[in-house]
Amino acid sequence: MIEYKVEFPVRYYETDQMGVVHHSNYIRYFECARSAFMKDIGFSIEKCESLGIVTPVTKVECRYLYSAKMGDVLTAYAIVDAVPLAKQIIKHRVFNQDGKLCAEGSVTVGFLDKKLGKIVPCPEEFRNLIESRLNTADK
Amino acid sequence: MIEYKVEFPVRYYETDQMGVVHHSNYIRYFECARSAFMKDIGFSIEKCESLGIVTPVTKVECRYLYSAKMGDVLTAYAIVDAVPLAKQIIKHRVFNQDGKLCAEGSVTVGFLDKKLGKIVPCPEEFRNLIESRLNTADK
Amino acid sequence: MIEYKVEFPVRYYETDQMGVVHHSNYIRYFECARSAFMKDIGFSIEKCESLGIVTPVTKVECRYLYSAKMGDVLTAYAIVDAVPLAKQIIKHRVFNQDGKLCAEGSVTVGFLDKKLGKIVPCPEEFRNLIESRLNTADK
Amino acid sequence: MIEYKVEFPVRYYETDQMGVVHHSNYIRYFECARSAFMKDIGFSIEKCESLGIVTPVTKVECRYLYSAKMGDVLTAYAIVDAVPLAKQIIKHRVFNQDGKLCAEGSVTVGFLDKKLGKIVPCPEEFRNLIESRLNTADK
C-alpha cells in the first residue's frame, strides 16, 4: 500500500458562512494529494496529458467527519493499494493538525485518449511506476 | 417525490485544462439546486441559519457520465422523496441543454444547533413544508 | 455604450466566514457578464477559441462598496464603450436586488493566437460585431 | 519594508480551458500570502476575528504578466511598507519557480467591528506588531 501525503494551510476563501471549510473543497484537497502523488512517482498529470491521455474523474465519494477551520494546517493523503487497469481507485483522507480525521473518501479516475476521444487502459509507464512503488512500500 | 430544478450557464472559471467543467463543481451545482429548493419551499438556508441551525453536509456521492463544457446551459435537479428526520438525503442530477445526463449523485445533510454545538433533528417547520410539498407533488 | 447584464443568485460556497461573498468572486461575476455579452453579440468565448484565439486577462481592478450575501440575487453588468483594437477594456458593475452597487471595476483582455503563441489584434469579426452593436445602442 | 512569502504548487482545479491558472486565482494567492503574513506576525485572521474585527477587502488591483501553469510551484509575496491607520494596503507579487513574475498588484483592507457594523481603525495590537516588524526589517 502506498500512502502519499501533502500538507497545506486552510485558505480563507475556502471557508463559508458556517465558519468552516466548504464541503466541496475536500474534493479539491483529494485532488491535491493525487496530483502530488503522481508527480512524486514520476508521472505527473502534465506528463500524462503531454502523452495525450487525460484522466477524467468518474466517481467521487466523501464522508465528512470533522470540520476544518481557518488556521488549520491540513494533511491530505492519497492511498493506492493496487495497480490500475481500466480505472484507478484512490482512497483519500484529510486530517487536521491535531490528527482529527476531517474527511475520507475515494476517487475513481479513468484514462481518456484525447485525440481518439475514447477510454483507454492505464498507460503502461504509469502502471509500472505504481507497481514498483507498491513493491517497495510492501517491504 | 419533489423534483426542483435550476438552470444556469457553465462559467468559464469552472472549466479546467482538460477543456471541461472540473469535477468538483458538480458538487457545487448540487448545492445550487438544494439552496434554490429550500428557498422555493419557504425555508431558505439563510432562514434556517437565522434560527441557529446550520446544515453541514455529512456525505457526498457523485458519478460523472458526460462532461459539461463552456457554452453549455445546465439544469441541476434536487430530488426529495422523504420527510427528513435526523438527516436529509437529497438526490441530484445535472443535465446539459441536450438532455444528456452529465452527473448524478446524492448529498446527505445534517442539522446542527450552532449555539449548542450539537446535532439536532430536522427543524419541524422545514419537515412540515417538505411533507406538504410531497403531498401536493404526489397528487 | 453597450450595457449587457446577467442575473444570478449568490451561491452558498461563494460566501466566506465573514458571512458575505468572498471578494475574489466578484472578479468571477465580472467574467460571467463578459462571457454572456460575448455570446449575445454572436462571438462567444468558445467561438473565439475555436478560431485559435484565447483572451487572457491582463489587468483587473475592483472596488468593493457593499457586501453581497447569501439570499441575494445579483445583477452583473458588462459595459463596453469602444471598439477594441489591441486590447479590450470592459467596465463591470455588480448590483444586488435592492439596486445597491456591491462592486465595480474593469477588466482588460488581450488576444493571443494560441498556435503562434503571440499577441494579436482583436479579431475583425468581433470588432465589427461590437461596432455594429455600439451604433445601435447609440441611436 | 516587510516581505513575507509563501510557496505552493498550482492546483489542477485552478487551471482553466486556456491551459493556465485562471486569473481570479491570483487574487486568492494574494490572500494566501496576506493570511500567512498575519499569522507569522502574531495576529492571524482568526485572532483578529475573535476580537470582533473582520477585515473586508475594499479594493483589488492585479496586473497579469506571465501565465502560471499546472506543475508550477509558485511563490506569493505580501509586501508591507507602512503601519496601517484606517486601512491597510498590501502589495503582492506572484513568481513561478523560474523567478518569472506572473502577477503583481495590491489589496486594500479595511477593519470592521462586526457587532457595531462600522468601520474602525486598524487594531492597535496589529499596528504595533507591524511597526515592530518594520523596524526590524529596516535594520
Coordinates of C-alpha atoms in Angstrom, one line a residue:
Chain A
M1 CA 0.0 0.0 0.0
I2 CA 1.3 3.5 -0.9
E3 CA 0.4 6.4 1.3
Y4 CA 1.4 9.8 -0.1
K5 CA 0.6 13.0 1.8
V6 CA 0.7 16.7 1.3
E7 CA 0.3 19.4 3.8
F8 CA -1.2 22.9 3.4
P9 CA -3.0 25.5 5.4
V10 CA -6.7 26.1 5.0
R11 CA -7.2 29.2 2.7
Y12 CA -9.6 31.9 3.8
Y13 CA -11.7 31.7 0.6
E14 CA -12.3 28.0 1.3
T15 CA -14.4 28.8 4.3
D16 CA -18.1 29.5 4.0
Q17 CA -20.6 31.4 6.2
M18 CA -20.9 28.4 8.5
G19 CA -17.4 29.3 9.6
V20 CA -15.8 26.1 8.3
V21 CA -14.2 24.8 5.1
H22 CA -16.9 24.3 2.5
H23 CA -17.5 20.7 1.8
S24 CA -16.7 20.9 -1.9
N25 CA -13.1 21.8 -1.1
Y26 CA -12.3 18.4 0.3
I27 CA -12.8 17.0 -3.2
R28 CA -10.2 19.5 -4.3
Y29 CA -7.9 18.6 -1.4
F30 CA -8.2 14.9 -2.6
E31 CA -7.0 16.1 -6.0
C32 CA -4.1 18.0 -4.5
A33 CA -2.9 14.8 -2.9
R34 CA -3.5 12.8 -6.0
S35 CA -1.5 15.3 -8.2
A36 CA 1.4 15.4 -5.8
F37 CA 1.4 11.6 -5.7
M38 CA 1.6 11.4 -9.5
K39 CA 4.3 13.9 -9.6
D40 CA 6.3 12.1 -6.9
I41 CA 6.0 8.8 -8.6
G42 CA 7.4 10.3 -11.8
F43 CA 4.2 10.5 -13.8
S44 CA 2.7 14.0 -13.2
I45 CA -0.6 15.0 -14.6
E46 CA 1.2 17.3 -17.0
K47 CA 3.3 14.5 -18.3
C48 CA 0.3 12.2 -18.6
E49 CA -1.5 14.9 -20.6
S50 CA 1.5 15.6 -22.8
L51 CA 1.2 11.9 -23.9
G52 CA -2.4 12.7 -25.0
I53 CA -4.0 11.0 -22.1
V54 CA -6.3 12.9 -19.8
T55 CA -7.6 11.5 -16.5
P56 CA -11.3 12.3 -16.0
V57 CA -12.8 11.6 -12.6
T58 CA -15.7 9.1 -13.0
K59 CA -16.8 8.8 -9.4
V60 CA -16.3 10.6 -6.1
E61 CA -17.4 9.6 -2.6
C62 CA -16.7 11.7 0.5
R63 CA -17.8 11.4 4.2
Y64 CA -17.3 14.4 6.4
L65 CA -16.4 13.8 9.9
Y66 CA -14.9 16.9 11.5
S67 CA -14.9 20.4 10.2
A68 CA -11.7 22.0 9.2
K69 CA -11.4 25.7 10.0
M70 CA -9.3 28.7 9.1
G71 CA -6.0 28.4 10.9
D72 CA -5.9 24.7 10.5
V73 CA -3.0 23.0 8.7
L74 CA -4.3 20.0 6.8
T75 CA -2.7 16.8 5.7
A76 CA -4.3 15.1 2.7
Y77 CA -3.4 11.5 1.9
A78 CA -3.7 9.7 -1.4
I79 CA -3.7 5.9 -0.7
V80 CA -3.1 3.5 -3.5
D81 CA -3.2 -0.3 -2.9
A82 CA -3.5 -1.7 -6.4
V83 CA -2.1 -1.4 -9.9
P84 CA -4.7 0.3 -12.0
L85 CA -6.1 -1.4 -15.1
A86 CA -9.0 0.2 -16.8
K87 CA -9.5 2.6 -13.9
Q88 CA -7.7 3.8 -10.9
I89 CA -9.3 4.0 -7.5
I90 CA -7.6 6.2 -5.0
K91 CA -8.6 6.5 -1.4
H92 CA -8.2 9.8 0.3
R93 CA -8.1 11.1 3.9
V94 CA -7.8 14.6 5.2
F95 CA -6.6 15.2 8.8
N96 CA -6.1 18.5 10.7
Q97 CA -3.0 19.4 12.7
D98 CA -4.4 17.6 15.8
G99 CA -4.7 14.3 13.9
K100 CA -8.5 14.6 13.7
L101 CA -9.9 12.9 10.6
C102 CA -11.9 15.6 8.8
A103 CA -12.9 13.7 5.7
E104 CA -12.3 10.5 3.9
G105 CA -13.4 9.1 0.6
S106 CA -12.4 7.8 -2.7
V107 CA -12.0 9.0 -6.3
T108 CA -12.2 6.8 -9.4
V109 CA -10.2 8.0 -12.4
G110 CA -10.4 6.9 -16.0
F111 CA -8.0 7.3 -18.8
L112 CA -9.1 9.0 -22.0
D113 CA -7.2 9.3 -25.2
K114 CA -7.9 12.9 -26.1
K115 CA -7.3 12.6 -29.8
L116 CA -9.3 9.4 -30.2
G117 CA -11.9 10.6 -27.7
K118 CA -12.1 7.2 -26.2
I119 CA -11.4 5.4 -23.0
V120 CA -8.0 3.6 -22.8
P121 CA -6.3 1.4 -20.2
C122 CA -4.0 2.9 -17.7
P123 CA -0.8 3.9 -19.5
E124 CA 1.8 1.2 -19.1
E125 CA 4.5 3.5 -17.8
F126 CA 2.2 4.7 -15.0
R127 CA 1.2 1.1 -14.2
N128 CA 4.8 0.1 -13.9
L129 CA 5.7 3.1 -11.7
I130 CA 2.9 2.3 -9.3
E131 CA 3.8 -1.4 -9.3
S132 CA 7.4 -0.7 -8.5
R133 CA 6.4 1.7 -5.7
L134 CA 3.9 -0.8 -4.3
N135 CA 6.6 -3.4 -4.2
T136 CA 9.0 -1.0 -2.3
A137 CA 6.2 0.0 0.1
D138 CA 5.4 -3.5 1.0
K139 CA 8.9 -4.4 2.0
Chain B
M1 CA -41.4 12.9 -5.0
I2 CA -40.3 16.5 -5.3
E3 CA -38.2 17.5 -8.3
Y4 CA -36.8 21.0 -8.2
K5 CA -34.6 22.4 -10.8
V6 CA -32.4 25.4 -11.6
E7 CA -30.8 26.4 -14.8
F8 CA -27.5 28.2 -15.3
P9 CA -24.8 28.5 -17.9
V10 CA -21.3 27.0 -17.3
R11 CA -18.9 29.6 -16.1
Y12 CA -15.5 29.9 -17.7
Y13 CA -13.6 29.6 -14.4
E14 CA -15.3 26.3 -13.8
T15 CA -13.5 24.7 -16.7
D16 CA -10.1 23.1 -16.3
Q17 CA -7.3 22.4 -18.6
M18 CA -9.0 19.2 -19.8
G19 CA -11.4 21.6 -21.5
V20 CA -14.4 20.6 -19.5
V21 CA -16.1 21.5 -16.2
H22 CA -13.9 20.4 -13.3
H23 CA -15.5 17.6 -11.4
S24 CA -15.6 19.4 -8.1
N25 CA -18.0 21.9 -9.5
Y26 CA -20.8 19.4 -9.8
I27 CA -20.8 19.2 -6.0
R28 CA -21.4 22.9 -6.1
Y29 CA -24.1 22.6 -8.7
F30 CA -25.8 20.1 -6.4
E31 CA -25.8 22.8 -3.7
C32 CA -27.2 25.4 -6.1
A33 CA -30.2 23.2 -6.7
R34 CA -30.6 22.4 -3.0
S35 CA -30.4 26.0 -1.9
A36 CA -33.0 27.1 -4.6
F37 CA -35.3 24.2 -3.5
M38 CA -35.1 25.3 0.1
K39 CA -35.8 28.9 -0.8
D40 CA -38.7 27.8 -3.0
I41 CA -40.3 25.7 -0.3
G42 CA -40.2 28.7 2.1
F43 CA -37.2 27.6 4.2
S44 CA -34.1 29.2 2.7
I45 CA -30.7 28.4 4.1
E46 CA -30.5 32.0 5.4
K47 CA -33.8 31.5 7.3
C48 CA -32.6 28.1 8.7
E49 CA -29.3 29.7 9.8
S50 CA -31.2 32.7 11.4
L51 CA -32.9 30.1 13.6
G52 CA -29.5 29.0 14.7
I53 CA -29.4 25.8 12.7
V54 CA -26.7 25.2 10.2
T55 CA -26.8 22.3 7.7
P56 CA -23.4 20.6 7.4
V57 CA -23.0 18.1 4.6
T58 CA -22.1 14.7 6.0
K59 CA -21.8 12.7 2.8
V60 CA -21.5 13.3 -0.9
E61 CA -21.6 10.8 -3.8
C62 CA -21.2 11.7 -7.4
R63 CA -20.9 9.7 -10.6
Y64 CA -19.7 11.5 -13.7
L65 CA -21.3 10.5 -17.0
Y66 CA -20.8 13.2 -19.6
S67 CA -18.6 16.2 -19.5
A68 CA -20.2 19.7 -19.4
K69 CA -18.4 22.3 -21.4
M70 CA -18.2 26.1 -21.8
G71 CA -21.2 27.2 -23.7
D72 CA -23.5 24.6 -22.1
V73 CA -26.6 25.6 -20.2
L74 CA -27.0 23.2 -17.4
T75 CA -30.1 22.1 -15.4
A76 CA -29.5 20.9 -11.9
Y77 CA -32.1 18.9 -10.1
A78 CA -32.7 18.4 -6.3
I79 CA -34.9 15.4 -5.8
V80 CA -36.5 14.8 -2.4
D81 CA -38.7 11.7 -1.8
A82 CA -38.9 11.6 2.0
V83 CA -39.5 13.8 5.0
P84 CA -36.2 14.3 6.8
L85 CA -35.8 13.1 10.4
A86 CA -32.2 13.2 11.7
K87 CA -30.7 13.7 8.3
Q88 CA -31.9 14.7 4.9
I89 CA -30.8 12.8 1.8
I90 CA -31.2 14.7 -1.5
K91 CA -30.6 13.2 -4.9
H92 CA -29.1 15.3 -7.6
R93 CA -28.9 15.2 -11.3
V94 CA -27.2 17.6 -13.7
F95 CA -28.2 17.7 -17.4
N96 CA -26.9 19.7 -20.3
Q97 CA -29.1 21.6 -22.8
D98 CA -29.4 18.5 -25.0
G99 CA -30.8 16.4 -22.1
K100 CA -27.6 14.5 -21.6
L101 CA -27.1 13.4 -18.0
C102 CA -23.7 14.9 -17.0
A103 CA -23.6 13.8 -13.4
E104 CA -25.8 12.3 -10.7
G105 CA -25.4 11.7 -7.0
S106 CA -26.6 12.3 -3.6
V107 CA -25.9 14.6 -0.7
T108 CA -26.6 13.9 3.0
V109 CA -27.2 16.9 5.2
G110 CA -27.3 17.0 9.0
F111 CA -28.8 19.7 11.2
L112 CA -26.5 21.3 13.8
D113 CA -27.6 23.7 16.5
K114 CA -24.7 26.2 16.3
K115 CA -25.0 27.6 19.8
L116 CA -25.2 24.2 21.5
G117 CA -22.7 22.7 19.0
K118 CA -24.7 19.6 18.7
I119 CA -26.7 17.7 16.1
V120 CA -30.4 18.2 16.3
P121 CA -33.3 16.7 14.3
C122 CA -34.6 18.4 11.2
P123 CA -36.5 21.6 12.2
E124 CA -40.2 20.9 12.4
E125 CA -41.1 23.8 10.2
F126 CA -38.9 22.5 7.4
R127 CA -40.2 19.0 7.9
N128 CA -43.8 20.2 7.6
L129 CA -43.0 22.2 4.5
I130 CA -41.5 19.2 2.8
E131 CA -44.3 17.0 3.9
S132 CA -46.9 19.3 2.5
R133 CA -45.0 19.7 -0.8
L134 CA -44.6 15.9 -1.1
N135 CA -48.3 15.5 -0.7
T136 CA -49.0 18.1 -3.4
A137 CA -46.4 16.5 -5.7
D138 CA -48.0 13.1 -5.3
K139 CA -51.4 14.1 -6.4
Chain C
M1 CA -22.3 52.5 -25.0
I2 CA -23.4 48.9 -24.6
E3 CA -24.6 47.7 -21.3
Y4 CA -25.2 44.0 -21.0
K5 CA -26.4 42.3 -17.8
V6 CA -26.9 38.9 -16.3
E7 CA -28.7 37.9 -13.2
F8 CA -28.0 35.1 -10.8
P9 CA -28.4 34.2 -7.1
V10 CA -25.4 34.2 -4.7
R11 CA -24.2 30.6 -4.3
Y12 CA -23.6 29.3 -0.8
Y13 CA -20.0 28.3 -1.5
E14 CA -19.2 31.8 -2.6
T15 CA -19.7 33.1 0.9
D16 CA -16.8 33.1 3.4
Q17 CA -16.7 33.1 7.2
M18 CA -17.2 36.8 7.3
G19 CA -20.8 35.9 6.2
V20 CA -20.6 37.6 2.9
V21 CA -19.5 36.8 -0.7
H22 CA -15.7 36.4 -0.8
H23 CA -14.1 39.3 -2.7
S24 CA -12.5 37.1 -5.3
N25 CA -15.9 36.0 -6.6
Y26 CA -16.7 39.5 -8.0
I27 CA -13.9 39.0 -10.4
R28 CA -15.7 35.8 -11.5
Y29 CA -19.0 37.6 -11.7
F30 CA -17.4 40.2 -14.0
E31 CA -16.4 37.2 -16.2
C32 CA -19.9 35.9 -16.2
A33 CA -21.2 39.2 -17.5
R34 CA -18.4 39.3 -20.1
S35 CA -19.0 35.8 -21.4
A36 CA -22.7 36.4 -21.6
F37 CA -22.1 39.6 -23.5
M38 CA -19.8 37.9 -26.0
K39 CA -22.3 35.1 -26.5
D40 CA -25.2 37.6 -27.0
I41 CA -23.2 39.6 -29.6
G42 CA -22.6 36.4 -31.6
F43 CA -18.9 35.9 -30.7
S44 CA -18.9 33.6 -27.7
I45 CA -15.6 32.6 -25.9
E46 CA -16.0 29.1 -27.4
K47 CA -16.3 30.5 -30.9
C48 CA -13.3 32.8 -30.3
E49 CA -11.2 29.9 -29.0
S50 CA -12.3 27.7 -31.9
L51 CA -10.7 30.3 -34.2
G52 CA -7.4 29.7 -32.2
I53 CA -7.6 33.0 -30.3
V54 CA -7.7 32.9 -26.5
T55 CA -8.5 36.0 -24.5
P56 CA -6.2 36.3 -21.5
V57 CA -7.0 38.9 -18.8
T58 CA -4.0 41.3 -18.5
K59 CA -5.4 43.6 -15.8
V60 CA -8.2 43.7 -13.2
E61 CA -9.4 46.4 -10.9
C62 CA -12.2 46.1 -8.4
R63 CA -13.6 48.4 -5.7
Y64 CA -15.9 46.8 -3.1
L65 CA -18.7 49.0 -1.9
Y66 CA -21.4 46.8 -0.4
S67 CA -21.3 43.2 0.6
A68 CA -23.4 40.7 -1.2
K69 CA -24.9 38.0 1.0
M70 CA -26.5 34.6 0.6
G71 CA -30.1 35.1 -0.5
D72 CA -29.2 38.0 -2.7
V73 CA -29.9 37.9 -6.4
L74 CA -27.2 39.8 -8.2
T75 CA -27.1 41.6 -11.5
A76 CA -23.7 41.9 -13.1
Y77 CA -23.1 44.3 -16.0
A78 CA -20.5 44.3 -18.7
I79 CA -20.2 47.9 -20.1
V80 CA -18.4 48.4 -23.4
D81 CA -18.0 51.9 -24.9
A82 CA -15.3 51.4 -27.5
V83 CA -14.3 49.1 -30.3
P84 CA -11.3 47.1 -29.1
L85 CA -8.0 47.3 -31.0
A86 CA -5.1 45.7 -29.4
K87 CA -6.9 45.2 -26.1
Q88 CA -10.5 45.3 -24.9
I89 CA -11.3 47.2 -21.7
I90 CA -14.7 46.2 -20.2
K91 CA -16.2 48.0 -17.2
H92 CA -18.2 46.0 -14.8
R93 CA -20.7 46.6 -12.1
V94 CA -22.5 44.2 -9.7
F95 CA -25.7 45.3 -8.0
N96 CA -27.9 43.4 -5.5
Q97 CA -31.7 43.1 -5.8
D98 CA -32.2 46.4 -4.0
G99 CA -30.2 48.3 -6.5
K100 CA -27.2 48.7 -4.2
L101 CA -23.9 48.8 -6.0
C102 CA -21.8 46.0 -4.5
A103 CA -18.7 46.2 -6.6
E104 CA -17.4 48.0 -9.7
G105 CA -14.3 47.7 -11.7
S106 CA -12.7 47.0 -15.0
V107 CA -11.1 44.1 -16.8
T108 CA -8.5 44.4 -19.6
V109 CA -8.4 41.5 -22.1
G110 CA -5.8 40.7 -24.7
F111 CA -6.0 38.5 -27.7
L112 CA -3.5 35.7 -28.1
D113 CA -3.0 33.4 -31.1
K114 CA -2.6 30.1 -29.3
K115 CA -0.7 28.3 -32.1
L116 CA 1.7 31.2 -32.7
G117 CA 1.9 32.0 -29.0
K118 CA 1.8 35.7 -29.7
I119 CA -0.4 38.6 -29.1
V120 CA -2.7 39.6 -32.0
P121 CA -5.2 42.5 -32.5
C122 CA -8.8 41.9 -31.7
P123 CA -10.3 39.6 -34.3
E124 CA -12.0 41.6 -37.0
E125 CA -15.3 39.8 -36.8
F126 CA -15.5 40.6 -33.1
R127 CA -14.6 44.2 -33.7
N128 CA -17.3 44.5 -36.3
L129 CA -19.9 43.0 -34.1
I130 CA -19.1 45.4 -31.3
E131 CA -19.1 48.3 -33.6
S132 CA -22.4 47.5 -35.0
R133 CA -23.9 47.0 -31.6
L134 CA -22.4 50.3 -30.4
N135 CA -24.0 52.0 -33.3
T136 CA -27.4 50.5 -32.5
A137 CA -27.0 51.3 -28.8
D138 CA -26.2 55.0 -29.5
K139 CA -29.3 55.6 -31.6
Chain D
M1 CA 9.7 47.1 4.2
I2 CA 8.4 43.7 5.1
E3 CA 8.4 41.0 2.5
Y4 CA 6.7 37.8 3.5
K5 CA 6.3 34.9 1.2
V6 CA 4.6 31.5 0.9
E7 CA 5.2 28.8 -1.6
F8 CA 2.7 26.3 -3.0
P9 CA 2.1 24.2 -6.2
V10 CA -0.6 25.2 -8.7
R11 CA -3.7 23.1 -8.1
Y12 CA -5.3 21.4 -11.1
Y13 CA -8.8 22.9 -10.5
E14 CA -7.2 26.4 -10.6
T15 CA -6.4 25.9 -14.3
D16 CA -9.0 26.8 -17.0
Q17 CA -9.5 25.6 -20.5
M18 CA -6.9 28.1 -21.8
G19 CA -4.5 25.7 -20.1
V20 CA -3.3 28.2 -17.5
V21 CA -4.2 29.3 -14.0
H22 CA -7.5 31.3 -14.2
H23 CA -6.9 35.0 -13.5
S24 CA -9.3 35.1 -10.4
N25 CA -7.0 32.7 -8.6
Y26 CA -4.1 35.2 -8.2
I27 CA -6.5 37.3 -6.1
R28 CA -6.7 34.2 -3.9
Y29 CA -3.0 33.7 -3.9
F30 CA -2.6 37.3 -2.7
E31 CA -4.9 36.4 0.2
C32 CA -2.8 33.3 1.0
A33 CA 0.3 35.4 1.3
R34 CA -1.6 38.0 3.4
S35 CA -3.1 35.4 5.8
A36 CA 0.3 33.7 6.3
F37 CA 1.9 37.1 6.9
M38 CA -0.7 38.0 9.6
K39 CA -0.2 34.6 11.2
D40 CA 3.6 35.0 11.2
I41 CA 3.4 38.4 12.8
G42 CA 1.3 37.1 15.6
F43 CA -2.0 38.5 14.6
S44 CA -3.8 35.8 12.5
I45 CA -7.1 36.5 10.7
E46 CA -8.7 34.1 13.2
K47 CA -7.3 36.1 16.1
C48 CA -8.4 39.3 14.6
E49 CA -11.9 37.9 14.0
S50 CA -12.0 36.5 17.6
L51 CA -11.6 40.2 18.7
G52 CA -14.7 41.0 16.7
I53 CA -12.9 42.7 13.9
V54 CA -13.3 41.5 10.3
T55 CA -11.1 42.7 7.5
P56 CA -13.1 43.3 4.3
V57 CA -11.2 43.9 1.2
T58 CA -12.2 47.3 -0.3
K59 CA -10.0 47.4 -3.4
V60 CA -8.0 45.0 -5.5
E61 CA -5.7 45.6 -8.4
C62 CA -3.8 43.0 -10.4
R63 CA -1.7 43.0 -13.5
Y64 CA -1.0 39.7 -15.2
L65 CA 2.4 39.3 -16.8
Y66 CA 3.1 35.6 -17.2
S67 CA 0.8 32.6 -17.1
A68 CA 1.3 30.1 -14.3
K69 CA 0.7 26.5 -15.3
M70 CA 0.0 23.1 -13.8
G71 CA 3.3 21.8 -12.5
D72 CA 4.5 25.2 -11.4
V73 CA 5.4 25.9 -7.8
L74 CA 4.5 29.5 -7.1
T75 CA 5.8 32.0 -4.5
A76 CA 3.4 34.6 -3.4
Y77 CA 4.7 37.7 -1.6
A78 CA 2.9 40.1 0.7
I79 CA 4.8 43.4 0.9
V80 CA 4.1 45.8 3.7
D81 CA 5.9 49.2 3.9
A82 CA 3.7 51.2 6.2
V83 CA 1.9 50.9 9.5
P84 CA -1.8 50.8 8.7
L85 CA -4.1 53.5 10.1
A86 CA -7.7 53.4 8.7
K87 CA -6.8 51.0 6.0
Q88 CA -4.0 48.6 5.1
I89 CA -2.5 48.5 1.7
I90 CA -0.6 45.3 0.9
K91 CA 1.4 44.9 -2.3
H92 CA 1.6 41.4 -3.8
R93 CA 3.7 39.6 -6.2
V94 CA 3.5 36.0 -7.5
F95 CA 6.5 34.4 -9.1
N96 CA 6.9 30.9 -10.6
Q97 CA 9.8 28.5 -9.9
D98 CA 11.9 30.1 -12.5
G99 CA 11.7 33.5 -11.0
K100 CA 9.3 34.8 -13.6
L101 CA 6.9 37.4 -12.3
C102 CA 3.4 36.0 -13.1
A103 CA 1.2 38.7 -11.5
E104 CA 1.6 41.7 -9.2
G105 CA -1.0 44.0 -7.6
S106 CA -2.3 45.4 -4.4
V107 CA -5.1 44.8 -2.0
T108 CA -6.6 47.4 0.3
V109 CA -8.2 46.1 3.5
G110 CA -10.5 47.8 6.0
F111 CA -11.3 47.0 9.6
L112 CA -14.9 46.5 10.5
D113 CA -16.3 46.0 14.0
K114 CA -18.7 43.2 13.4
K115 CA -21.0 43.9 16.3
L116 CA -21.2 47.6 15.8
G117 CA -21.3 47.1 12.0
K118 CA -19.0 50.0 11.5
I119 CA -15.5 50.8 10.2
V120 CA -12.9 51.1 12.8
P121 CA -9.1 52.0 12.7
C122 CA -6.6 49.2 12.5
P123 CA -6.4 47.4 15.9
E124 CA -3.6 48.8 18.0
E125 CA -2.0 45.4 18.6
F126 CA -1.8 44.7 14.9
R127 CA -0.4 48.2 14.3
N128 CA 2.3 47.7 16.9
L129 CA 3.2 44.3 15.6
I130 CA 3.7 45.7 12.1
E131 CA 5.6 48.7 13.4
S132 CA 8.0 46.5 15.3
R133 CA 8.5 44.1 12.3
L134 CA 9.1 47.1 10.1
N135 CA 11.8 48.4 12.4
T136 CA 13.5 45.0 12.5
A137 CA 13.3 44.7 8.7
D138 CA 14.8 48.1 8.2
K139 CA 17.9 47.4 10.2

